Every structure is written in C-alpha cells, then in structure tokens.
Amino acid sequence: IVLQQINFYKPDIIYFGNVDLVTNNFISEIKKLKFIKILIGFHCAPFNNRIFTNLNNLDCIVTCTKGYLHMLKNKLNKPILLMQHSFPVRYSKKKLNRSIDITFIGSIFVGESLHNKRVNLIFELMKNFKNSFIAINFSKKLLFTLLFRFFRSIYKFQIFSEIIFIYKIIYIYFFSKKPVFGQQMFDIISDSKILVNTHIDDTEYAGNMRLFEGTGLGCLVLTDIKKELNNLFKIGKEIDVFENEKELIEKCKFYLSNIQKINTISLLGQKKTIENYNYEKRISILDEYIKSKLEKNEKNL
C-alpha cells in the first residue's frame, strides 16, 4: 500500500521517521523508483545490525545526539545530520499552580545498554513520593527477560543482587500507571511541578525528547548529568541535574519545599525551549540540509 502511495504522489524525497520499522527489501523497492532523488532516515536509539543495514542503504541519515553521531560515523560512510529534538510550541502552557509533585512518563526496557539504571531511579521515586505520576511502558518481552536474567544470575552466582533488581521491576510494574501518550501525556506534564528525566544507558550525551517536552510544558526538569547538556540549558537556572538516586530524592524534596525556585527555573527553561528548540527552527535545519543535497545531486547529473 505504501509503495502504491509513493508511486501515486511521486515525491522527490522519502524521509523514514523510524528506520526500525522498515525492511531492507522495502528500501530496495523504493530505490528502483526513478523519481526518488533522496532517501533520508532518522535514528536516535540503540543500534543493531539490521538498523545499520537499513541506514547504509539510504542516502543520508539524521540523528539527535553527538553520541549517536559519533557511533554512526564510526560505522557508516554516509552524510549525517545532527538535528536535536524539539517541542511543538502550540502546546506550551504557562501554568504555575500544578497539582502533581513528581512525574515520570517513559519506557523501561531491561538490558545493559537500555534502562537498567532507570529502574533504580523510578523505584526510589515511587517509594519516596506519594503525590506522583509514574507511567511506564514496559517491553512485551519483560517476563522472558526477567526469567533469563534470573537463571543467568544462578549460573554466575549473582542471585541476591538479581533478586533485588527483579523485585524493583515487579514493584514498578504493579504500582506504576499505564503508559500515556499524545495530548493526555502533555496534559499530565502540564499539571506537574517536577518532571524527572533519565537518558538511555548507552548514551553519554544529553538530548532525549523528555528534556524538551518537560521544559516546553513549563516543568522544572531534573535530569541525569550528560555531556553537552550545558550547551542546551543553563544548569541550575533553566533545568537542574542529579548524579544518583540519593541526590535526585534530595533535590526533589528541596524544590518541593521551595515552590518559588521551581517557578523561576521552570519559566526560564520554558522560555529557552519555546524560543530556541521549536519545530520551526529545527525544520529549517532539515530544509537547508535537503536543499544542499538536492543541489549536489543536480550538479552531479
């Protein structure tokens, strides 16, 4: 059906918003269409061989952090554009009186390069703050993953630490809220004083979507420390950071007892995102990039 739509509209450019959702064969079929001038793929998540194969069959790649940019450059000989995430300004709300103290909305996928560190953070948030909104999207393979980790821990004689880890995941699974998306998610964040952010374990660089959603919706964003974060926001003035679970809990308690500080930092963070990280500015970067590629292709004809 998608191929028929492409054949009908005959676009110059195909932009894959998620290369993990397409196959190499599908990309090959598209490349046979003579009216297609550029194939672009966006990817800003952990890689596997299939994703690398898909990306290698495209003309150019877009990613959202310097960490993934370096990984791609080391693996593929392709033009790569760094274009960080943005926030749709029309959803911004300057709301000071908010009813939820602490919010985290995101995924937990268990794995060494995924969200293992996040498990400990979320567990501590749930244990320490009752007026919170913790909504988790779990992997459909969660039970299989936990069973595998349990039997592996027996083999490696690490069963005690693994049981504690599994207990935390089960606790989060049963006592967290179901995942929310879209407008419902934005409404909840807009009613939250503090939005906690943690990046995926495999990245050293800041730049996930939650940073911009939280600031754009007027929350005080507390995020884990990552490289390049200070180039996006002024730490302590537009957002704040933590190094571990203990510091996160301490800072949450401090800010909740100093609402004026929450309001001051969140308003400055929101101003930064609305003015600098909106979709209009981000899309202009992509627009210029596409134009330069089209011009280069025309010169080579």
PDB file of C-alpha atoms in Angstrom:
ATOM      1  CA  ILE A   1       0.000   0.000   0.000  1.00  0.00           C
ATOM      2  CA  VAL A   2       2.802   2.415   0.900  1.00  0.00           C
ATOM      3  CA  LEU A   3       4.596   1.667  -2.373  1.00  0.00           C
ATOM      4  CA  GLN A   4       1.395   2.383  -4.284  1.00  0.00           C
ATOM      5  CA  GLN A   5       1.027   5.699  -2.441  1.00  0.00           C
ATOM      6  CA  ILE A   6       4.612   6.632  -3.278  1.00  0.00           C
ATOM      7  CA  ASN A   7       4.031   5.749  -6.919  1.00  0.00           C
ATOM      8  CA  PHE A   8       0.884   7.880  -6.963  1.00  0.00           C
ATOM      9  CA  TYR A   9       2.375  11.033  -5.389  1.00  0.00           C
ATOM     10  CA  LYS A  10       5.878  10.650  -6.890  1.00  0.00           C
ATOM     11  CA  PRO A  11       7.774  12.570  -4.188  1.00  0.00           C
ATOM     12  CA  ASP A  12      11.369  13.718  -4.655  1.00  0.00           C
ATOM     13  CA  ILE A  13      12.247  12.770  -1.078  1.00  0.00           C
ATOM     14  CA  ILE A  14      11.409   9.870   1.220  1.00  0.00           C
ATOM     15  CA  TYR A  15      12.021  10.502   4.926  1.00  0.00           C
ATOM     16  CA  PHE A  16      11.921   7.461   7.204  1.00  0.00           C
ATOM     17  CA  GLY A  17      10.970   8.692  10.664  1.00  0.00           C
ATOM     18  CA  ASN A  18      11.862   5.290  12.125  1.00  0.00           C
ATOM     19  CA  VAL A  19      14.192   3.043  10.122  1.00  0.00           C
ATOM     20  CA  ASP A  20      13.498   0.232  12.580  1.00  0.00           C
ATOM     21  CA  LEU A  21      10.005  -0.119  11.087  1.00  0.00           C
ATOM     22  CA  VAL A  22      11.132  -0.805   7.513  1.00  0.00           C
ATOM     23  CA  THR A  23      12.959  -3.683   5.872  1.00  0.00           C
ATOM     24  CA  ASN A  24      15.963  -3.712   3.594  1.00  0.00           C
ATOM     25  CA  ASN A  25      13.788  -5.191   0.830  1.00  0.00           C
ATOM     26  CA  PHE A  26      11.296  -2.336   1.148  1.00  0.00           C
ATOM     27  CA  ILE A  27      14.093   0.223   0.841  1.00  0.00           C
ATOM     28  CA  SER A  28      15.431  -1.632  -2.216  1.00  0.00           C
ATOM     29  CA  GLU A  29      11.995  -1.450  -3.865  1.00  0.00           C
ATOM     30  CA  ILE A  30      11.803   2.296  -3.267  1.00  0.00           C
ATOM     31  CA  LYS A  31      15.285   2.819  -4.706  1.00  0.00           C
ATOM     32  CA  LYS A  32      14.081   1.363  -8.002  1.00  0.00           C
ATOM     33  CA  LEU A  33      11.711   4.312  -8.441  1.00  0.00           C
ATOM     34  CA  LYS A  34      13.468   6.783 -10.749  1.00  0.00           C
ATOM     35  CA  PHE A  35      11.617   9.873  -9.483  1.00  0.00           C
ATOM     36  CA  ILE A  36      13.058   9.472  -5.948  1.00  0.00           C
ATOM     37  CA  LYS A  37      16.047  11.801  -5.508  1.00  0.00           C
ATOM     38  CA  ILE A  38      16.931  11.341  -1.832  1.00  0.00           C
ATOM     39  CA  LEU A  39      16.253   8.714   0.835  1.00  0.00           C
ATOM     40  CA  ILE A  40      16.714  10.042   4.368  1.00  0.00           C
ATOM     41  CA  GLY A  41      16.442   8.065   7.610  1.00  0.00           C
ATOM     42  CA  PHE A  42      16.144   9.252  11.205  1.00  0.00           C
ATOM     43  CA  HIS A  43      17.512   7.143  14.040  1.00  0.00           C
ATOM     44  CA  CYS A  44      18.296   8.145  17.616  1.00  0.00           C
ATOM     45  CA  ALA A  45      18.269   4.970  19.716  1.00  0.00           C
ATOM     46  CA  PRO A  46      20.463   1.893  20.288  1.00  0.00           C
ATOM     47  CA  PHE A  47      21.631   0.187  17.105  1.00  0.00           C
ATOM     48  CA  ASN A  48      21.629  -3.376  15.857  1.00  0.00           C
ATOM     49  CA  ASN A  49      22.919  -4.937  12.633  1.00  0.00           C
ATOM     50  CA  ARG A  50      19.550  -4.687  10.888  1.00  0.00           C
ATOM     51  CA  ILE A  51      19.303  -0.972  11.610  1.00  0.00           C
ATOM     52  CA  PHE A  52      22.844  -0.401  10.382  1.00  0.00           C
ATOM     53  CA  THR A  53      21.985  -2.296   7.182  1.00  0.00           C
ATOM     54  CA  ASN A  54      18.891  -0.158   6.617  1.00  0.00           C
ATOM     55  CA  LEU A  55      20.778   3.075   7.258  1.00  0.00           C
ATOM     56  CA  ASN A  56      23.589   2.028   4.951  1.00  0.00           C
ATOM     57  CA  ASN A  57      21.092   1.742   2.084  1.00  0.00           C
ATOM     58  CA  LEU A  58      19.934   5.343   2.470  1.00  0.00           C
ATOM     59  CA  ASP A  59      21.485   8.481   1.000  1.00  0.00           C
ATOM     60  CA  CYS A  60      21.830  10.328   4.308  1.00  0.00           C
ATOM     61  CA  ILE A  61      20.991   9.981   7.998  1.00  0.00           C
ATOM     62  CA  VAL A  62      19.584  12.260  10.701  1.00  0.00           C
ATOM     63  CA  THR A  63      20.276  11.683  14.404  1.00  0.00           C
ATOM     64  CA  CYS A  64      19.663  13.668  17.601  1.00  0.00           C
ATOM     65  CA  THR A  65      22.772  13.485  19.832  1.00  0.00           C
ATOM     66  CA  LYS A  66      26.518  13.759  19.350  1.00  0.00           C
ATOM     67  CA  GLY A  67      26.946  10.310  20.872  1.00  0.00           C
ATOM     68  CA  TYR A  68      24.882   8.628  18.168  1.00  0.00           C
ATOM     69  CA  LEU A  69      26.514  10.882  15.584  1.00  0.00           C
ATOM     70  CA  HIS A  70      29.947   9.519  16.567  1.00  0.00           C
ATOM     71  CA  MET A  71      28.667   5.917  16.528  1.00  0.00           C
ATOM     72  CA  LEU A  72      27.225   6.333  13.035  1.00  0.00           C
ATOM     73  CA  LYS A  73      30.352   7.988  11.673  1.00  0.00           C
ATOM     74  CA  ASN A  74      32.492   5.144  13.003  1.00  0.00           C
ATOM     75  CA  LYS A  75      30.229   2.541  11.403  1.00  0.00           C
ATOM     76  CA  LEU A  76      28.923   4.064   8.169  1.00  0.00           C
ATOM     77  CA  ASN A  77      30.390   6.177   5.395  1.00  0.00           C
ATOM     78  CA  LYS A  78      27.285   8.316   4.947  1.00  0.00           C
ATOM     79  CA  PRO A  79      26.396  12.021   5.292  1.00  0.00           C
ATOM     80  CA  ILE A  80      24.914  12.509   8.771  1.00  0.00           C
ATOM     81  CA  LEU A  81      22.970  15.497  10.084  1.00  0.00           C
ATOM     82  CA  LEU A  82      22.811  16.255  13.804  1.00  0.00           C
ATOM     83  CA  MET A  83      19.320  17.634  14.458  1.00  0.00           C
ATOM     84  CA  GLN A  84      18.238  17.564  18.079  1.00  0.00           C
ATOM     85  CA  HIS A  85      14.662  17.092  19.250  1.00  0.00           C
ATOM     86  CA  SER A  86      12.216  19.964  19.501  1.00  0.00           C
ATOM     87  CA  PHE A  87       8.906  20.960  21.059  1.00  0.00           C
ATOM     88  CA  PRO A  88       5.601  21.966  19.394  1.00  0.00           C
ATOM     89  CA  VAL A  89       5.106  25.469  20.794  1.00  0.00           C
ATOM     90  CA  ARG A  90       1.312  25.414  20.374  1.00  0.00           C
ATOM     91  CA  TYR A  91       1.104  23.018  23.340  1.00  0.00           C
ATOM     92  CA  SER A  92       3.051  25.226  25.776  1.00  0.00           C
ATOM     93  CA  LYS A  93       1.182  26.306  28.897  1.00  0.00           C
ATOM     94  CA  LYS A  94       2.400  28.816  31.487  1.00  0.00           C
ATOM     95  CA  LYS A  95       0.702  27.208  34.469  1.00  0.00           C
ATOM     96  CA  LEU A  96       2.141  27.883  37.938  1.00  0.00           C
ATOM     97  CA  ASN A  97      -0.438  26.143  40.148  1.00  0.00           C
ATOM     98  CA  ARG A  98       0.145  22.452  39.462  1.00  0.00           C
ATOM     99  CA  SER A  99      -1.340  19.541  41.399  1.00  0.00           C
ATOM    100  CA  ILE A 100       1.236  16.755  40.743  1.00  0.00           C
ATOM    101  CA  ASP A 101       4.568  16.930  42.589  1.00  0.00           C
ATOM    102  CA  ILE A 102       6.712  14.465  40.607  1.00  0.00           C
ATOM    103  CA  THR A 103       6.157  12.949  37.164  1.00  0.00           C
ATOM    104  CA  PHE A 104       7.983  10.427  35.056  1.00  0.00           C
ATOM    105  CA  ILE A 105       6.495   9.113  31.812  1.00  0.00           C
ATOM    106  CA  GLY A 106       8.617   6.768  29.757  1.00  0.00           C
ATOM    107  CA  SER A 107       9.741   3.237  28.991  1.00  0.00           C
ATOM    108  CA  ILE A 108      11.611   0.518  30.830  1.00  0.00           C
ATOM    109  CA  PHE A 109      13.336  -1.995  28.601  1.00  0.00           C
ATOM    110  CA  VAL A 110      15.659  -4.201  30.622  1.00  0.00           C
ATOM    111  CA  GLY A 111      19.170  -4.551  29.208  1.00  0.00           C
ATOM    112  CA  GLU A 112      22.737  -3.412  29.823  1.00  0.00           C
ATOM    113  CA  SER A 113      22.533  -0.608  27.232  1.00  0.00           C
ATOM    114  CA  LEU A 114      18.861   0.211  27.821  1.00  0.00           C
ATOM    115  CA  HIS A 115      17.129   1.214  31.088  1.00  0.00           C
ATOM    116  CA  ASN A 116      18.721  -0.736  33.950  1.00  0.00           C
ATOM    117  CA  LYS A 117      19.797   2.457  35.757  1.00  0.00           C
ATOM    118  CA  ARG A 118      16.315   3.877  35.279  1.00  0.00           C
ATOM    119  CA  VAL A 119      14.815   1.005  37.281  1.00  0.00           C
ATOM    120  CA  ASN A 120      16.565   2.119  40.490  1.00  0.00           C
ATOM    121  CA  LEU A 121      15.604   5.767  39.980  1.00  0.00           C
ATOM    122  CA  ILE A 122      11.948   5.049  39.353  1.00  0.00           C
ATOM    123  CA  PHE A 123      11.755   2.655  42.304  1.00  0.00           C
ATOM    124  CA  GLU A 124      13.134   5.328  44.652  1.00  0.00           C
ATOM    125  CA  LEU A 125      10.741   7.961  43.291  1.00  0.00           C
ATOM    126  CA  MET A 126       7.758   5.696  43.867  1.00  0.00           C
ATOM    127  CA  LYS A 127       8.850   4.823  47.394  1.00  0.00           C
ATOM    128  CA  ASN A 128       9.526   8.436  48.427  1.00  0.00           C
ATOM    129  CA  PHE A 129       6.752  10.496  46.789  1.00  0.00           C
ATOM    130  CA  LYS A 130       3.085   9.624  47.051  1.00  0.00           C
ATOM    131  CA  ASN A 131       1.830  12.631  45.047  1.00  0.00           C
ATOM    132  CA  SER A 132       3.476  11.431  41.865  1.00  0.00           C
ATOM    133  CA  PHE A 133       2.510  10.263  38.408  1.00  0.00           C
ATOM    134  CA  ILE A 134       4.749   7.412  37.259  1.00  0.00           C
ATOM    135  CA  ALA A 135       3.602   5.873  33.970  1.00  0.00           C
ATOM    136  CA  ILE A 136       5.757   3.155  32.417  1.00  0.00           C
ATOM    137  CA  ASN A 137       5.733   1.490  29.024  1.00  0.00           C
ATOM    138  CA  PHE A 138       7.195  -1.997  29.554  1.00  0.00           C
ATOM    139  CA  SER A 139       8.639  -4.306  26.936  1.00  0.00           C
ATOM    140  CA  LYS A 140       6.265  -7.079  25.843  1.00  0.00           C
ATOM    141  CA  LYS A 141       9.174  -9.464  26.472  1.00  0.00           C
ATOM    142  CA  LEU A 142       9.512  -8.412  30.112  1.00  0.00           C
ATOM    143  CA  LEU A 143       8.634 -11.806  31.676  1.00  0.00           C
ATOM    144  CA  PHE A 144      11.006 -13.668  29.359  1.00  0.00           C
ATOM    145  CA  THR A 145      13.764 -11.150  30.083  1.00  0.00           C
ATOM    146  CA  LEU A 146      13.351 -11.453  33.861  1.00  0.00           C
ATOM    147  CA  LEU A 147      13.381 -15.255  33.730  1.00  0.00           C
ATOM    148  CA  PHE A 148      16.515 -15.201  31.595  1.00  0.00           C
ATOM    149  CA  ARG A 149      18.259 -12.798  33.997  1.00  0.00           C
ATOM    150  CA  PHE A 150      17.237 -14.919  36.991  1.00  0.00           C
ATOM    151  CA  PHE A 151      18.663 -18.169  35.593  1.00  0.00           C
ATOM    152  CA  ARG A 152      21.763 -16.371  34.367  1.00  0.00           C
ATOM    153  CA  SER A 153      22.334 -14.968  37.876  1.00  0.00           C
ATOM    154  CA  ILE A 154      22.252 -18.523  39.287  1.00  0.00           C
ATOM    155  CA  TYR A 155      24.911 -19.556  36.787  1.00  0.00           C
ATOM    156  CA  LYS A 156      27.059 -16.528  37.665  1.00  0.00           C
ATOM    157  CA  PHE A 157      26.431 -16.749  41.445  1.00  0.00           C
ATOM    158  CA  GLN A 158      24.826 -13.260  41.492  1.00  0.00           C
ATOM    159  CA  ILE A 159      21.377 -14.340  42.577  1.00  0.00           C
ATOM    160  CA  PHE A 160      20.995 -11.974  45.561  1.00  0.00           C
ATOM    161  CA  SER A 161      21.599  -8.746  43.622  1.00  0.00           C
ATOM    162  CA  GLU A 162      19.471 -10.025  40.761  1.00  0.00           C
ATOM    163  CA  ILE A 163      16.526 -10.822  43.038  1.00  0.00           C
ATOM    164  CA  ILE A 164      16.616  -7.247  44.375  1.00  0.00           C
ATOM    165  CA  PHE A 165      16.655  -5.881  40.816  1.00  0.00           C
ATOM    166  CA  ILE A 166      13.755  -8.134  39.756  1.00  0.00           C
ATOM    167  CA  TYR A 167      11.792  -7.160  42.881  1.00  0.00           C
ATOM    168  CA  LYS A 168      12.132  -3.464  41.924  1.00  0.00           C
ATOM    169  CA  ILE A 169      10.887  -4.125  38.403  1.00  0.00           C
ATOM    170  CA  ILE A 170       7.908  -6.128  39.685  1.00  0.00           C
ATOM    171  CA  TYR A 171       7.107  -3.360  42.180  1.00  0.00           C
ATOM    172  CA  ILE A 172       7.186  -0.738  39.419  1.00  0.00           C
ATOM    173  CA  TYR A 173       5.136  -2.973  37.140  1.00  0.00           C
ATOM    174  CA  PHE A 174       2.301  -3.391  39.633  1.00  0.00           C
ATOM    175  CA  PHE A 175       2.243   0.085  41.215  1.00  0.00           C
ATOM    176  CA  SER A 176       3.029   2.376  38.292  1.00  0.00           C
ATOM    177  CA  LYS A 177       0.348   3.712  35.972  1.00  0.00           C
ATOM    178  CA  LYS A 178      -0.300   2.566  32.443  1.00  0.00           C
ATOM    179  CA  PRO A 179       1.640   4.429  29.739  1.00  0.00           C
ATOM    180  CA  VAL A 180       0.096   7.614  28.363  1.00  0.00           C
ATOM    181  CA  PHE A 181       0.777   9.310  25.048  1.00  0.00           C
ATOM    182  CA  GLY A 182      -0.088  12.381  22.987  1.00  0.00           C
ATOM    183  CA  GLN A 183      -2.400  15.029  24.386  1.00  0.00           C
ATOM    184  CA  GLN A 184      -3.088  13.050  27.574  1.00  0.00           C
ATOM    185  CA  MET A 185       0.640  12.900  28.305  1.00  0.00           C
ATOM    186  CA  PHE A 186       1.036  16.643  27.646  1.00  0.00           C
ATOM    187  CA  ASP A 187      -1.887  17.433  29.962  1.00  0.00           C
ATOM    188  CA  ILE A 188      -0.307  15.445  32.808  1.00  0.00           C
ATOM    189  CA  ILE A 189       3.125  17.031  32.332  1.00  0.00           C
ATOM    190  CA  SER A 190       1.474  20.473  32.221  1.00  0.00           C
ATOM    191  CA  ASP A 191      -0.006  19.747  35.657  1.00  0.00           C
ATOM    192  CA  SER A 192       3.353  18.596  37.126  1.00  0.00           C
ATOM    193  CA  LYS A 193       5.772  20.648  39.193  1.00  0.00           C
ATOM    194  CA  ILE A 194       8.845  18.463  38.546  1.00  0.00           C
ATOM    195  CA  LEU A 195       9.486  16.207  35.564  1.00  0.00           C
ATOM    196  CA  VAL A 196      12.263  13.666  36.121  1.00  0.00           C
ATOM    197  CA  ASN A 197      14.327  12.746  33.080  1.00  0.00           C
ATOM    198  CA  THR A 198      16.835   9.944  32.571  1.00  0.00           C
ATOM    199  CA  HIS A 199      18.599   9.042  29.358  1.00  0.00           C
ATOM    200  CA  ILE A 200      19.054   5.564  27.989  1.00  0.00           C
ATOM    201  CA  ASP A 201      22.096   3.756  29.409  1.00  0.00           C
ATOM    202  CA  ASP A 202      24.056   3.543  26.150  1.00  0.00           C
ATOM    203  CA  THR A 203      24.481   7.303  25.657  1.00  0.00           C
ATOM    204  CA  GLU A 204      26.963   9.706  27.210  1.00  0.00           C
ATOM    205  CA  TYR A 205      25.310  12.742  25.598  1.00  0.00           C
ATOM    206  CA  ALA A 206      22.196  14.713  26.523  1.00  0.00           C
ATOM    207  CA  GLY A 207      19.337  15.211  24.115  1.00  0.00           C
ATOM    208  CA  ASN A 208      16.337  12.915  24.581  1.00  0.00           C
ATOM    209  CA  MET A 209      12.778  14.048  23.850  1.00  0.00           C
ATOM    210  CA  ARG A 210      11.731  14.367  27.504  1.00  0.00           C
ATOM    211  CA  LEU A 211      14.154  17.262  28.054  1.00  0.00           C
ATOM    212  CA  PHE A 212      12.295  19.416  25.565  1.00  0.00           C
ATOM    213  CA  GLU A 213       8.787  18.197  26.416  1.00  0.00           C
ATOM    214  CA  GLY A 214       9.285  18.927  30.122  1.00  0.00           C
ATOM    215  CA  THR A 215      10.762  22.394  29.687  1.00  0.00           C
ATOM    216  CA  GLY A 216       8.341  23.277  26.895  1.00  0.00           C
ATOM    217  CA  LEU A 217       5.382  22.406  29.113  1.00  0.00           C
ATOM    218  CA  GLY A 218       6.736  24.524  31.979  1.00  0.00           C
ATOM    219  CA  CYS A 219       8.041  21.892  34.410  1.00  0.00           C
ATOM    220  CA  LEU A 220      11.196  22.029  36.444  1.00  0.00           C
ATOM    221  CA  VAL A 221      13.170  19.303  34.682  1.00  0.00           C
ATOM    222  CA  LEU A 222      15.541  17.277  36.867  1.00  0.00           C
ATOM    223  CA  THR A 223      17.776  15.223  34.585  1.00  0.00           C
ATOM    224  CA  ASP A 224      20.791  12.944  34.834  1.00  0.00           C
ATOM    225  CA  ILE A 225      24.117  14.587  34.005  1.00  0.00           C
ATOM    226  CA  LYS A 226      25.238  14.033  30.422  1.00  0.00           C
ATOM    227  CA  LYS A 227      27.766  15.598  28.043  1.00  0.00           C
ATOM    228  CA  GLU A 228      26.611  18.657  26.063  1.00  0.00           C
ATOM    229  CA  LEU A 229      23.727  19.288  28.476  1.00  0.00           C
ATOM    230  CA  ASN A 230      25.172  22.668  29.439  1.00  0.00           C
ATOM    231  CA  ASN A 231      25.124  23.630  25.744  1.00  0.00           C
ATOM    232  CA  LEU A 232      21.357  23.077  25.665  1.00  0.00           C
ATOM    233  CA  PHE A 233      20.301  24.555  29.027  1.00  0.00           C
ATOM    234  CA  LYS A 234      21.901  26.532  31.840  1.00  0.00           C
ATOM    235  CA  ILE A 235      22.188  24.096  34.721  1.00  0.00           C
ATOM    236  CA  GLY A 236      20.697  25.479  37.934  1.00  0.00           C
ATOM    237  CA  LYS A 237      18.948  28.285  36.034  1.00  0.00           C
ATOM    238  CA  GLU A 238      16.862  26.620  33.298  1.00  0.00           C
ATOM    239  CA  ILE A 239      16.985  22.989  34.465  1.00  0.00           C
ATOM    240  CA  ASP A 240      18.750  21.078  37.251  1.00  0.00           C
ATOM    241  CA  VAL A 241      20.696  17.808  37.388  1.00  0.00           C
ATOM    242  CA  PHE A 242      21.422  14.832  39.621  1.00  0.00           C
ATOM    243  CA  GLU A 243      24.193  12.207  39.699  1.00  0.00           C
ATOM    244  CA  ASN A 244      22.441   9.358  41.505  1.00  0.00           C
ATOM    245  CA  GLU A 245      19.198   8.270  43.181  1.00  0.00           C
ATOM    246  CA  LYS A 246      20.108   9.846  46.519  1.00  0.00           C
ATOM    247  CA  GLU A 247      20.777  13.266  45.018  1.00  0.00           C
ATOM    248  CA  LEU A 248      17.595  13.052  42.931  1.00  0.00           C
ATOM    249  CA  ILE A 249      15.449  12.409  46.013  1.00  0.00           C
ATOM    250  CA  GLU A 250      17.175  15.190  47.953  1.00  0.00           C
ATOM    251  CA  LYS A 251      16.691  17.718  45.157  1.00  0.00           C
ATOM    252  CA  CYS A 252      13.048  16.764  44.670  1.00  0.00           C
ATOM    253  CA  LYS A 253      12.383  17.334  48.369  1.00  0.00           C
ATOM    254  CA  PHE A 254      14.318  20.620  48.341  1.00  0.00           C
ATOM    255  CA  TYR A 255      12.435  22.052  45.369  1.00  0.00           C
ATOM    256  CA  LEU A 256       9.034  20.895  46.590  1.00  0.00           C
ATOM    257  CA  SER A 257       9.652  22.903  49.758  1.00  0.00           C
ATOM    258  CA  ASN A 258      10.761  25.912  47.640  1.00  0.00           C
ATOM    259  CA  ILE A 259       7.991  26.367  45.073  1.00  0.00           C
ATOM    260  CA  GLN A 260       9.264  29.809  44.079  1.00  0.00           C
ATOM    261  CA  LYS A 261      12.535  28.240  42.893  1.00  0.00           C
ATOM    262  CA  ILE A 262      10.548  25.723  40.840  1.00  0.00           C
ATOM    263  CA  ASN A 263       8.592  28.550  39.224  1.00  0.00           C
ATOM    264  CA  THR A 264      11.694  30.628  38.477  1.00  0.00           C
ATOM    265  CA  ILE A 265      13.708  27.825  36.886  1.00  0.00           C
ATOM    266  CA  SER A 266      10.780  26.287  35.010  1.00  0.00           C
ATOM    267  CA  LEU A 267       9.779  29.605  33.420  1.00  0.00           C
ATOM    268  CA  LEU A 268      13.342  30.224  32.213  1.00  0.00           C
ATOM    269  CA  GLY A 269      13.584  26.663  30.901  1.00  0.00           C
ATOM    270  CA  GLN A 270      10.285  27.040  29.084  1.00  0.00           C
ATOM    271  CA  LYS A 271      11.410  30.333  27.559  1.00  0.00           C
ATOM    272  CA  LYS A 272      14.607  28.704  26.261  1.00  0.00           C
ATOM    273  CA  THR A 273      12.752  25.806  24.646  1.00  0.00           C
ATOM    274  CA  ILE A 274       9.999  27.923  23.085  1.00  0.00           C
ATOM    275  CA  GLU A 275      12.472  30.406  21.612  1.00  0.00           C
ATOM    276  CA  ASN A 276      15.286  28.058  20.577  1.00  0.00           C
ATOM    277  CA  TYR A 277      14.020  24.485  20.310  1.00  0.00           C
ATOM    278  CA  ASN A 278      10.740  24.868  18.456  1.00  0.00           C
ATOM    279  CA  TYR A 279       9.790  22.860  15.370  1.00  0.00           C
ATOM    280  CA  GLU A 280      10.090  25.871  13.056  1.00  0.00           C
ATOM    281  CA  LYS A 281      13.788  26.281  13.845  1.00  0.00           C
ATOM    282  CA  ARG A 282      14.503  22.563  13.745  1.00  0.00           C
ATOM    283  CA  ILE A 283      12.734  22.036  10.435  1.00  0.00           C
ATOM    284  CA  SER A 284      14.680  24.907   8.872  1.00  0.00           C
ATOM    285  CA  ILE A 285      17.867  22.943   9.632  1.00  0.00           C
ATOM    286  CA  LEU A 286      16.452  19.897   7.859  1.00  0.00           C
ATOM    287  CA  ASP A 287      15.169  22.041   4.997  1.00  0.00           C
ATOM    288  CA  GLU A 288      18.595  23.560   4.338  1.00  0.00           C
ATOM    289  CA  TYR A 289      20.196  20.137   4.557  1.00  0.00           C
ATOM    290  CA  ILE A 290      17.791  18.646   1.997  1.00  0.00           C
ATOM    291  CA  LYS A 291      18.256  21.607  -0.357  1.00  0.00           C
ATOM    292  CA  SER A 292      22.036  21.219  -0.216  1.00  0.00           C
ATOM    293  CA  LYS A 293      21.727  17.501  -1.049  1.00  0.00           C
ATOM    294  CA  LEU A 294      19.382  18.195  -3.965  1.00  0.00           C
ATOM    295  CA  GLU A 295      21.729  20.851  -5.351  1.00  0.00           C
ATOM    296  CA  LYS A 296      24.670  18.480  -5.046  1.00  0.00           C
ATOM    297  CA  ASN A 297      22.767  15.728  -6.841  1.00  0.00           C
ATOM    298  CA  GLU A 298      21.795  18.071  -9.683  1.00  0.00           C
ATOM    299  CA  LYS A 299      25.398  19.152 -10.166  1.00  0.00           C
ATOM    300  CA  ASN A 300      26.479  15.508 -10.375  1.00  0.00           C
ATOM    301  CA  LEU A 301      23.942  14.684 -13.109  1.00  0.00           C
TER     302      LEU A 301
END
